[in-house]
Tab-separated table of C-alpha atoms and ligand atoms in Angstrom:
chain	number	residue	atom	x	y	z
A	1	MET	CA	-7.848	6.255	-18.195
A	2	ARG	CA	-9.493	5.722	-14.778
A	3	ARG	CA	-8.613	3.048	-12.266
A	4	THR	CA	-11.320	0.368	-12.099
A	5	HIS	CA	-9.832	-1.794	-9.319
A	6	TYR	CA	-7.340	-1.656	-6.510
A	7	SER	CA	-4.912	-4.559	-6.186
A	8	SER	CA	-6.920	-5.888	-3.234
A	9	GLU	CA	-10.036	-6.080	-5.409
A	10	ILE	CA	-8.432	-8.217	-8.108
A	11	ASN	CA	-9.509	-11.785	-7.328
A	12	SER	CA	-10.592	-14.899	-9.175
A	13	ASP	CA	-14.212	-13.681	-9.339
A	14	LEU	CA	-12.940	-11.298	-12.007
A	15	HIS	CA	-11.505	-14.150	-14.113
A	16	ASP	CA	-11.562	-13.198	-17.803
A	17	ASN	CA	-12.774	-9.668	-17.055
A	18	GLU	CA	-10.895	-6.521	-17.913
A	19	ALA	CA	-9.513	-4.243	-15.246
A	20	ILE	CA	-7.467	-1.067	-15.130
A	21	ILE	CA	-4.953	-0.946	-12.299
A	22	MET	CA	-2.697	1.939	-11.351
A	23	GLY	CA	0.377	2.067	-9.181
A	24	TRP	CA	4.110	1.852	-9.368
A	25	VAL	CA	6.450	-0.890	-10.470
A	26	SER	CA	7.934	-2.591	-7.431
A	27	SER	CA	9.724	-5.450	-9.179
A	28	ILE	CA	10.497	-6.791	-12.635
A	29	ARG	CA	11.647	-10.251	-13.612
A	30	ASP	CA	12.760	-10.657	-17.206
A	31	HIS	CA	12.518	-14.252	-18.449
A	32	GLY	CA	13.205	-13.424	-22.094
A	33	ASN	CA	9.887	-14.300	-23.631
A	34	MET	CA	8.040	-13.568	-20.440
A	35	GLN	CA	8.039	-10.486	-18.214
A	36	PHE	CA	6.785	-10.547	-14.644
A	37	VAL	CA	6.000	-7.073	-13.329
A	38	THR	CA	4.691	-6.367	-9.855
A	39	ILE	CA	2.476	-3.306	-9.625
A	40	THR	CA	2.008	-1.900	-6.144
A	41	ASP	CA	-0.782	0.424	-5.081
A	42	ARG	CA	-1.939	1.682	-1.698
A	43	TYR	CA	-3.497	-1.677	-0.824
A	44	GLY	CA	-0.853	-4.123	-2.024
A	45	ASP	CA	0.609	-5.888	-5.031
A	46	ILE	CA	-0.668	-7.426	-8.213
A	47	GLN	CA	1.332	-9.514	-10.658
A	48	VAL	CA	1.288	-8.596	-14.349
A	49	VAL	CA	2.512	-11.254	-16.771
A	50	ALA	CA	3.382	-10.349	-20.345
A	51	LYS	CA	4.104	-13.188	-22.788
A	52	ARG	CA	5.747	-12.312	-26.089
A	53	LYS	CA	3.447	-14.492	-28.122
A	54	GLU	CA	0.284	-13.152	-26.453
A	55	CYS	CA	1.101	-9.416	-26.697
A	56	THR	CA	1.580	-7.058	-29.560
A	57	GLU	CA	5.269	-6.523	-30.148
A	58	GLU	CA	4.915	-2.853	-29.274
A	59	LEU	CA	3.334	-3.593	-25.897
A	60	PHE	CA	5.880	-6.282	-25.062
A	61	ASN	CA	8.744	-3.898	-25.846
A	62	GLN	CA	7.121	-1.170	-23.784
A	63	ILE	CA	6.859	-3.519	-20.830
A	64	GLN	CA	10.430	-4.678	-21.294
A	65	GLN	CA	11.602	-1.097	-20.935
A	66	LEU	CA	9.833	-0.505	-17.616
A	67	LYS	CA	11.977	0.251	-14.615
A	68	GLU	CA	11.321	-0.191	-10.920
A	69	HIS	CA	9.513	2.839	-9.440
A	70	ALA	CA	7.887	3.954	-12.683
A	71	SER	CA	4.269	4.972	-12.088
A	72	VAL	CA	1.919	3.324	-14.522
A	73	ALA	CA	-1.585	2.262	-15.505
A	74	ILE	CA	-2.249	-1.140	-16.977
A	75	ARG	CA	-5.404	-2.257	-18.692
A	76	GLY	CA	-5.482	-6.015	-18.797
A	77	LYS	CA	-7.380	-9.233	-18.459
A	78	VAL	CA	-7.626	-10.877	-15.058
A	79	LYS	CA	-6.682	-14.568	-14.935
A	80	SER	CA	-6.901	-17.007	-12.050
A	81	GLN	CA	-3.450	-18.329	-11.430
A	82	VAL	CA	-2.788	-20.563	-8.448
A	83	LYS	CA	0.934	-19.877	-8.625
A	84	ALA	CA	0.544	-16.075	-8.472
A	85	PRO	CA	0.903	-14.379	-5.085
A	86	ASN	CA	-2.821	-13.667	-4.553
A	87	GLY	CA	-4.250	-16.295	-6.840
A	88	THR	CA	-4.671	-13.995	-9.830
A	89	GLU	CA	-2.561	-12.217	-12.389
A	90	VAL	CA	-3.219	-9.618	-15.033
A	91	ILE	CA	-2.424	-10.162	-18.708
A	92	PRO	CA	-1.682	-6.708	-20.141
A	93	LEU	CA	-3.554	-5.232	-23.101
A	94	GLU	CA	-2.388	-1.638	-22.728
A	95	LEU	CA	0.266	0.168	-20.728
A	96	ARG	CA	0.381	3.844	-19.885
A	97	VAL	CA	3.542	5.152	-18.251
A	98	PHE	CA	2.761	8.294	-16.233
A	99	SER	CA	6.295	8.791	-15.088
A	100	MET	CA	9.300	6.649	-15.932
A	101	ALA	CA	11.944	6.038	-13.291
A	102	LYS	CA	15.255	7.506	-14.439
A	103	LYS	CA	17.476	5.967	-11.809
A	104	THR	CA	17.887	2.783	-9.878
A	105	ALA	CA	17.227	3.393	-6.177
A	106	PRO	CA	20.224	2.715	-3.910
A	107	PHE	CA	18.168	0.203	-1.929
A	108	ILE	CA	15.988	-2.786	-2.709
A	109	ILE	CA	12.294	-2.181	-2.366
A	110	GLN	CA	11.296	-5.708	-1.396
A	111	SER	CA	14.078	-6.151	1.124
A	112	LYS	CA	13.403	-6.224	4.853
A	113	THR	CA	17.000	-5.683	5.776
A	114	SER	CA	18.061	-2.207	4.965
A	115	ILE	CA	21.165	-0.287	4.072
A	116	GLY	CA	22.504	2.746	5.959
A	117	ILE	CA	19.770	5.008	7.201
A	118	ASP	CA	21.321	8.200	5.852
A	119	THR	CA	21.265	6.961	2.260
A	120	ARG	CA	17.624	6.064	2.743
A	121	LEU	CA	16.663	9.297	4.458
A	122	ASN	CA	18.206	11.315	1.650
A	123	LEU	CA	15.594	9.719	-0.606
A	124	ARG	CA	12.940	9.262	2.044
A	125	ALA	CA	9.817	9.386	-0.141
A	126	VAL	CA	11.215	6.509	-2.194
A	127	ASP	CA	12.416	4.663	0.895
A	128	LEU	CA	8.850	4.864	2.218
A	129	ARG	CA	7.710	2.714	-0.692
A	130	ARG	CA	9.304	-0.236	1.090
A	131	ASN	CA	6.801	-2.557	2.724
A	132	PHE	CA	8.815	-2.477	5.902
A	133	LEU	CA	8.255	1.241	6.383
A	134	LYS	CA	4.747	1.266	5.004
A	135	SER	CA	3.882	-1.313	7.659
A	136	ILE	CA	5.382	0.821	10.405
A	137	PHE	CA	3.500	3.925	9.324
A	138	ARG	CA	0.204	2.075	9.035
A	139	ILE	CA	0.731	0.956	12.616
A	140	ARG	CA	1.476	4.566	13.521
A	141	ASN	CA	-1.805	5.577	11.934
A	142	THR	CA	-3.684	3.075	14.099
A	143	ALA	CA	-1.858	4.263	17.212
A	144	LEU	CA	-2.910	7.858	16.559
A	145	LYS	CA	-6.464	6.973	15.669
A	146	THR	CA	-7.036	4.766	18.698
A	147	THR	CA	-5.392	7.209	21.079
A	148	ARG	CA	-7.823	9.883	19.947
A	149	GLU	CA	-10.697	7.434	20.242
A	150	PHE	CA	-9.648	6.348	23.726
A	151	LEU	CA	-9.169	9.841	25.094
A	152	SER	CA	-12.340	11.101	23.542
A	153	GLU	CA	-14.279	8.215	25.104
A	154	HIS	CA	-12.758	9.118	28.459
A	155	GLY	CA	-14.108	12.646	28.274
A	156	PHE	CA	-11.036	14.484	27.000
A	157	ILE	CA	-11.266	17.193	24.394
A	158	GLU	CA	-8.562	17.705	21.814
A	159	VAL	CA	-6.845	21.069	21.877
A	160	ASN	CA	-4.007	22.822	20.092
A	161	THR	CA	-1.731	25.201	21.911
A	162	PRO	CA	0.794	27.735	20.555
A	163	LYS	CA	4.061	26.416	19.194
A	164	MET	CA	5.657	29.866	19.158
A	165	ILE	CA	6.204	30.765	22.767
A	166	ALA	CA	7.975	33.199	25.071
A	167	THR	CA	9.535	30.938	27.721
A	168	ALA	CA	10.946	27.486	28.397
A	169	THR	CA	9.080	24.817	30.366
A	170	GLU	CA	11.226	21.731	30.504
A	171	GLY	CA	14.793	22.813	31.208
A	172	GLY	CA	17.351	20.257	30.064
A	173	ALA	CA	17.122	20.224	26.293
A	174	ALA	CA	17.664	23.636	24.778
A	175	LEU	CA	15.078	25.758	23.026
A	176	PHE	CA	15.148	26.712	19.381
A	177	PRO	CA	15.088	30.502	19.191
A	178	ILE	CA	13.122	32.095	16.351
A	179	PHE	CA	12.480	35.626	15.122
A	180	TYR	CA	9.036	36.781	16.159
A	181	TYR	CA	8.567	40.199	14.542
A	182	ASP	CA	10.923	42.412	16.536
A	183	ARG	CA	11.419	40.002	19.417
A	184	GLU	CA	13.089	36.741	20.198
A	185	ALA	CA	10.737	33.810	20.742
A	186	PHE	CA	11.107	30.023	20.883
A	187	LEU	CA	9.606	26.881	19.474
A	188	ALA	CA	7.637	25.076	22.199
A	189	GLN	CA	9.418	22.207	23.996
A	190	SER	CA	6.052	21.016	25.269
A	191	PRO	CA	2.477	22.274	25.650
A	192	GLN	CA	2.877	21.902	29.421
A	193	LEU	CA	1.797	25.277	30.780
A	194	TYR	CA	-1.040	25.748	28.317
A	195	LYS	CA	-2.549	22.323	28.874
A	196	GLU	CA	-2.392	22.919	32.627
A	197	GLN	CA	-4.200	26.233	32.216
A	198	LEU	CA	-6.853	24.618	30.039
A	199	THR	CA	-7.862	22.252	32.865
A	200	MET	CA	-9.398	25.352	34.514
A	201	ALA	CA	-12.085	25.536	31.852
A	202	PHE	CA	-12.255	22.083	30.294
A	203	GLU	CA	-10.953	19.759	33.048
A	204	ASN	CA	-9.760	17.033	30.644
A	205	VAL	CA	-7.697	17.983	27.621
A	206	PHE	CA	-5.272	16.362	25.259
A	207	GLU	CA	-3.060	17.526	22.447
A	208	ILE	CA	-1.222	15.581	19.775
A	209	GLY	CA	1.370	17.837	18.267
A	210	PRO	CA	5.028	18.600	17.692
A	211	ILE	CA	7.523	19.402	20.420
A	212	PHE	CA	10.853	21.015	19.545
A	213	ARG	CA	14.043	20.316	21.444
A	214	ALA	CA	17.599	21.228	20.565
A	215	GLU	CA	18.977	17.990	21.967
A	216	PRO	CA	22.660	18.331	22.727
A	217	SER	CA	23.699	14.755	21.931
A	218	ARG	CA	23.299	12.412	18.990
A	219	THR	CA	21.281	9.407	20.103
A	220	ASN	CA	18.916	6.902	18.535
A	221	ARG	CA	16.017	8.042	20.708
A	222	HIS	CA	16.045	11.837	20.371
A	223	LEU	CA	14.636	13.967	17.572
A	224	SER	CA	14.738	17.752	17.346
A	225	GLU	CA	11.073	17.627	16.384
A	226	ALA	CA	8.938	14.858	17.871
A	227	ILE	CA	5.217	14.222	18.206
A	228	SER	CA	3.941	14.302	21.757
A	229	ILE	CA	0.658	12.950	23.037
A	230	ASP	CA	-0.044	15.286	25.931
A	231	VAL	CA	-2.796	14.677	28.437
A	232	GLU	CA	-3.923	16.762	31.397
A	233	GLN	CA	-6.798	16.096	33.782
A	234	ALA	CA	-8.328	18.098	36.640
A	235	PHE	CA	-9.174	16.791	40.138
A	236	VAL	CA	-6.946	13.708	39.937
A	237	ASP	CA	-3.395	12.789	40.928
A	238	TYR	CA	-0.547	10.845	39.364
A	239	ASN	CA	-1.961	7.461	40.423
A	240	ASP	CA	-5.133	8.126	38.437
A	241	ILE	CA	-3.040	9.259	35.498
A	242	MET	CA	-0.901	6.109	35.577
A	243	ARG	CA	-4.085	4.035	35.453
A	244	LEU	CA	-5.340	6.068	32.496
A	245	LEU	CA	-2.025	5.775	30.675
A	246	GLU	CA	-1.661	2.021	31.092
A	247	LYS	CA	-5.230	1.532	29.886
A	248	MET	CA	-4.507	3.710	26.901
A	249	ILE	CA	-1.384	1.701	26.035
A	250	ILE	CA	-3.278	-1.587	26.247
A	251	PHE	CA	-6.141	-0.215	24.165
A	252	THR	CA	-3.663	0.956	21.541
A	253	VAL	CA	-1.652	-2.269	21.416
A	254	ASP	CA	-4.857	-4.333	21.210
A	255	SER	CA	-6.219	-2.173	18.395
A	256	ILE	CA	-2.977	-2.579	16.471
A	257	LYS	CA	-3.173	-6.352	16.909
A	258	GLU	CA	-6.685	-6.256	15.516
A	259	THR	CA	-6.223	-3.695	12.727
A	260	ASN	CA	-2.692	-4.391	11.522
A	261	LYS	CA	-2.512	-8.179	11.290
A	262	ASN	CA	-0.852	-8.060	7.861
A	263	GLU	CA	1.673	-5.448	8.897
A	264	LEU	CA	2.577	-7.326	12.071
A	265	GLU	CA	3.009	-10.501	10.099
A	266	TYR	CA	5.218	-8.767	7.558
A	267	LEU	CA	7.332	-7.271	10.332
A	268	ASN	CA	7.406	-10.621	12.090
A	269	LEU	CA	6.115	-9.055	15.292
A	270	GLN	CA	4.115	-10.717	17.990
A	271	LEU	CA	2.698	-8.076	20.269
A	272	PRO	CA	2.527	-9.063	23.927
A	273	ASN	CA	-0.694	-9.642	25.834
A	274	LEU	CA	-0.421	-6.784	28.298
A	275	GLU	CA	-1.970	-7.045	31.715
A	276	LEU	CA	-3.147	-4.431	34.164
A	277	PRO	CA	-1.659	-2.970	36.219
A	278	PHE	CA	1.823	-2.392	34.831
A	279	PRO	CA	4.552	-3.090	37.424
A	280	LYS	CA	5.644	-0.090	39.478
A	281	TYR	CA	9.094	0.412	40.991
A	282	SER	CA	9.965	3.459	42.991
A	283	TYR	CA	13.045	5.417	42.045
A	284	SER	CA	14.510	4.687	45.492
A	285	ASN	CA	13.909	0.983	45.014
A	286	ILE	CA	15.737	1.025	41.687
A	287	VAL	CA	18.643	2.923	43.200
A	288	SER	CA	18.959	0.318	45.973
A	289	LYS	CA	18.959	-2.462	43.399
A	290	LEU	CA	21.667	-0.611	41.510
A	291	HIS	CA	23.678	-0.331	44.709
A	292	GLU	CA	23.334	-4.079	45.215
A	293	ALA	CA	24.634	-4.537	41.671
A	294	GLN	CA	27.661	-2.403	42.604
A	295	GLU	CA	26.687	0.407	40.249
A	296	HIS	CA	28.037	3.852	41.068
A	297	ILE	CA	24.974	5.968	41.487
A	298	LYS	CA	23.851	8.447	44.120
A	299	TRP	CA	20.272	8.994	45.205
A	300	GLY	CA	19.300	12.060	43.164
A	301	ASP	CA	21.132	11.122	39.965
A	302	ASP	CA	19.110	10.644	36.803
A	303	LEU	CA	18.782	7.054	35.557
A	304	SER	CA	20.443	6.673	32.168
A	305	PRO	CA	19.179	4.066	29.706
A	306	GLN	CA	22.533	2.302	30.011
A	307	ILE	CA	22.294	1.911	33.769
A	308	ILE	CA	18.728	0.633	33.492
A	309	LYS	CA	19.842	-1.807	30.822
A	310	ASP	CA	22.519	-3.124	33.167
A	311	LEU	CA	19.918	-3.675	35.841
A	312	GLN	CA	17.293	-5.194	33.605
A	313	ASN	CA	18.792	-8.413	32.326
A	314	ASN	CA	15.929	-10.175	30.629
A	315	ARG	CA	13.008	-7.861	31.344
A	316	THR	CA	13.764	-5.860	28.234
A	317	ASP	CA	10.429	-5.980	26.492
A	318	ALA	CA	7.925	-4.930	29.076
A	319	PHE	CA	6.187	-1.748	30.113
A	320	TYR	CA	6.641	-0.622	33.718
A	321	PHE	CA	6.583	2.568	35.769
A	322	ILE	CA	9.363	4.166	37.752
A	323	THR	CA	7.666	6.352	40.359
A	324	ASP	CA	8.457	8.960	43.017
A	325	TRP	CA	11.500	10.636	41.500
A	326	PRO	CA	13.778	13.106	43.253
A	327	THR	CA	12.229	16.554	43.022
A	328	SER	CA	15.551	18.053	41.946
A	329	ILE	CA	15.605	16.254	38.568
A	330	LYS	CA	11.993	16.912	37.589
A	331	PRO	CA	10.581	20.174	36.174
A	332	PHE	CA	9.374	23.004	38.425
A	333	TYR	CA	5.649	22.315	37.987
A	334	VAL	CA	5.827	18.786	39.469
A	335	LYS	CA	4.246	18.453	42.923
A	336	THR	CA	6.286	17.078	45.814
A	337	LYS	CA	5.163	14.064	47.853
A	338	GLY	CA	4.192	16.301	50.754
A	339	GLU	CA	5.325	19.142	52.934
A	340	LYS	CA	7.476	16.785	54.994
A	341	ASP	CA	8.900	15.051	51.983
A	342	GLU	CA	10.011	17.682	49.546
A	343	MET	CA	12.877	15.556	48.277
A	344	MET	CA	10.541	13.295	46.322
A	345	CYS	CA	7.745	14.177	43.961
A	346	GLU	CA	4.508	12.623	42.724
A	347	SER	CA	5.984	11.686	39.385
A	348	PHE	CA	6.448	8.715	37.105
A	349	ASP	CA	8.184	7.641	33.954
A	350	LEU	CA	6.602	4.945	31.823
A	351	MET	CA	9.409	2.733	30.582
A	352	TYR	CA	9.675	0.037	27.956
A	353	GLY	CA	12.825	-1.842	28.823
A	354	SER	CA	15.417	0.897	29.061
A	355	LEU	CA	13.476	3.310	26.842
A	356	GLU	CA	11.507	6.172	28.389
A	357	ILE	CA	8.095	6.376	26.741
A	358	SER	CA	6.351	8.939	28.888
A	359	SER	CA	6.766	11.212	31.900
A	360	GLY	CA	3.920	12.366	34.075
A	361	SER	CA	3.088	13.756	37.475
A	362	THR	CA	0.722	15.503	39.790
A	363	ARG	CA	1.234	19.224	39.131
A	364	ILE	CA	1.504	22.077	41.585
A	365	ASN	CA	-1.760	24.016	41.670
A	366	ARG	CA	-0.951	26.631	44.331
A	367	LYS	CA	0.774	29.793	43.268
A	368	ASN	CA	3.077	30.076	46.287
A	369	ASP	CA	4.389	26.550	45.878
A	370	LEU	CA	5.004	27.184	42.208
A	371	LEU	CA	6.852	30.433	42.912
A	372	LYS	CA	8.993	28.746	45.525
A	373	ARG	CA	9.995	25.971	43.159
A	374	MET	CA	10.679	28.296	40.271
A	375	LYS	CA	13.006	30.361	42.407
A	376	LYS	CA	14.732	27.245	43.701
A	377	GLN	CA	15.361	26.120	40.120
A	378	GLY	CA	16.738	29.540	39.222
A	379	LEU	CA	13.959	30.493	36.796
A	380	ASN	CA	13.100	34.090	36.002
A	381	VAL	CA	9.710	34.396	37.658
A	382	ASP	CA	8.794	37.608	35.826
A	383	ALA	CA	9.081	35.856	32.467
A	384	PHE	CA	6.310	33.489	33.570
A	385	ASP	CA	3.922	36.205	34.679
A	386	TYR	CA	1.480	35.310	31.878
A	387	HIS	CA	1.219	31.849	33.409
A	388	LEU	CA	1.417	32.632	37.108
A	389	ARG	CA	-1.421	35.154	37.020
A	390	VAL	CA	-4.038	32.483	36.286
A	391	PHE	CA	-3.125	30.832	39.596
A	392	ASP	CA	-4.921	33.713	41.339
A	393	TYR	CA	-8.204	32.320	40.012
A	394	GLY	CA	-8.620	28.825	41.384
A	395	VAL	CA	-6.508	26.382	39.412
A	396	PRO	CA	-7.868	22.888	40.227
A	397	PRO	CA	-5.598	20.076	41.388
A	398	HIS	CA	-4.486	18.331	38.228
A	399	ALA	CA	-2.121	15.755	36.788
A	400	GLY	CA	-1.039	14.574	33.374
A	401	PHE	CA	1.589	13.093	31.127
A	402	GLY	CA	3.499	13.653	27.912
A	403	LEU	CA	4.108	10.587	25.781
A	404	GLY	CA	6.459	10.466	22.813
A	405	LEU	CA	4.615	8.925	19.871
A	406	GLU	CA	7.862	7.874	18.185
A	407	ARG	CA	9.117	6.288	21.402
A	408	LEU	CA	5.892	4.301	21.688
A	409	LEU	CA	6.306	3.152	18.097
A	410	MET	CA	9.889	2.114	18.771
A	411	ALA	CA	8.574	-0.083	21.579
A	412	ILE	CA	5.745	-1.558	19.515
A	413	THR	CA	7.719	-2.162	16.312
A	414	LYS	CA	11.011	-3.016	18.046
A	415	CYS	CA	12.915	-0.433	16.017
A	416	ASP	CA	16.141	0.690	17.674
A	417	ASN	CA	16.436	3.910	15.748
A	418	ILE	CA	13.789	6.595	16.252
A	419	ARG	CA	14.498	7.848	12.715
A	420	ASP	CA	12.972	4.688	11.271
A	421	VAL	CA	9.596	5.420	12.833
A	422	THR	CA	9.617	9.094	11.769
A	423	LEU	CA	8.619	10.150	8.251
A	424	TYR	CA	11.074	13.027	7.967
A	425	PRO	CA	13.303	13.007	11.033
A	426	ARG	CA	14.967	16.175	12.271
A	427	ASP	CA	18.182	15.949	14.232
A	428	ILE	CA	21.331	17.975	14.785
A	429	ASP	CA	22.735	16.817	11.443
A	430	ARG	CA	19.568	16.817	9.378
A	431	LEU	CA	17.155	19.513	8.244
A	432	THR	CA	16.257	18.033	4.827
A	433	PRO	CA	14.360	16.416	3.205
B	1	ATP	P1	14.796	11.828	27.727
B	1	ATP	O1	15.208	11.697	29.165
B	1	ATP	O2	14.609	10.533	27.043
B	1	ATP	O3	15.635	12.815	26.967
B	1	ATP	P2	12.887	13.699	28.718
B	1	ATP	O4	12.680	13.172	30.099
B	1	ATP	O5	13.766	14.865	28.503
B	1	ATP	O6	13.328	12.504	27.743
B	1	ATP	P3	10.182	14.653	28.791
B	1	ATP	O7	10.423	16.119	28.956
B	1	ATP	O8	9.824	13.843	29.962
B	1	ATP	O9	11.458	14.024	28.057
B	1	ATP	O10	9.110	14.484	27.599
B	1	ATP	C1	8.023	13.564	27.643
B	1	ATP	C2	8.186	12.468	26.596
B	1	ATP	O11	8.412	13.033	25.314
B	1	ATP	C3	9.409	11.583	26.833
B	1	ATP	O12	9.112	10.570	27.762
B	1	ATP	C4	9.653	11.031	25.447
B	1	ATP	O13	8.771	9.962	25.173
B	1	ATP	C5	9.265	12.193	24.550
B	1	ATP	N1	10.447	12.959	24.140
B	1	ATP	C6	11.069	13.917	24.824
B	1	ATP	N2	12.104	14.427	24.156
B	1	ATP	C7	12.138	13.763	22.973
B	1	ATP	C8	12.976	13.835	21.820
B	1	ATP	N3	13.972	14.705	21.758
B	1	ATP	N4	12.717	13.011	20.800
B	1	ATP	C9	11.701	12.128	20.865
B	1	ATP	N5	10.874	12.022	21.915
B	1	ATP	C10	11.078	12.820	22.965
B	2	MN	MN1	10.967	12.473	31.013
């Protein structure tokens, strides 16, 4: 048996014609002498209606024994039916069950509200059959596709850098150690140093790949393995990079609006009309506002999501930048505002409400400055020799950002838990499926 039509191709033009559809059973309603079975394939649903008096007894019994999730083929006759979900239904003539479902799933496929995430994650491939998640991952697909399109159009080339590495780049979150032949190595926390090096030859590069971080705390916005969209550009500074990033976000959101109308409707989401430029607040400005609000915070402290939430009130669903952070809480490769102002650096975080979406900065391109900062941050300079040596050969001024794909999806789909927008999330408690 070969499929002749996808669900989306079954319409009233096919009235009275035969079709073979394939998919899985997403719902069954038993009305005694009538069975309504919804078959779902990659493009959507089609209703199959079996009437006892119009089927052979064998076929009717076969259909009566179907269970949700079974994967099947149905040969049948297409009928226009105004009452059916897409104006047509299929009257079965033959059923082939490829694989019968043996159990009832612990969650309802058609439901938008969901049960505990752990129960769902334990059976993730089945959970992903829910329209809710399928919609999210189709939106993810558009986000990835349009990001690549956007960066490529702006003269960036896509690269891949090693994920097995010798040294840390980000501080903070811990590294995952691995065995590398007879040595210890680590999974990469970020492609930072490699993408910086690649600006020497290619000027504009980007990478979309995994980053690995042994995050110490359990939160709804940290994964141990996340997908980062990393961008690095030569001969520009952080202001240029902020302009690039906000354009990229708008391009992505607009493409999703255009491409994923059905998904957005299903998720009941209305994406905002974003305008350029995104608002910018300096770190110092935010700290003063926090002081006015009687918050206990010192200049130099990191800004936690909670403290930003307290400040925000009703500006919770907007993108904005926080710029010019204290040098002491940013990584060693971030350039300071100037020789006179070493306390602050040319850095930004792109925020969505209280959620950090991206961090970026102008990078240090002079070896001496880099050495000075590494020593100040207590790093073992010798371990970075493989990186530092290229700075003897004319590293251009450069700037860039790292953007968490899952964080961006949380913002776009308004999901509070990063695990929902990740196919197979990894966290401190979870290494399977
Ligand atoms: P946070 O403060 O939220 O822990 P960070 O400042 O440590 O993040 P960066 O090193 O700036 O993270 O990484 C760049 C981007 O990568 C972040 O803005 C975020 O979008 C994403 N990211 C970082 N760590 C994680 C993680 N553990 N899980 C998911 N996304 C992450
Ligand atoms: Mn950051």
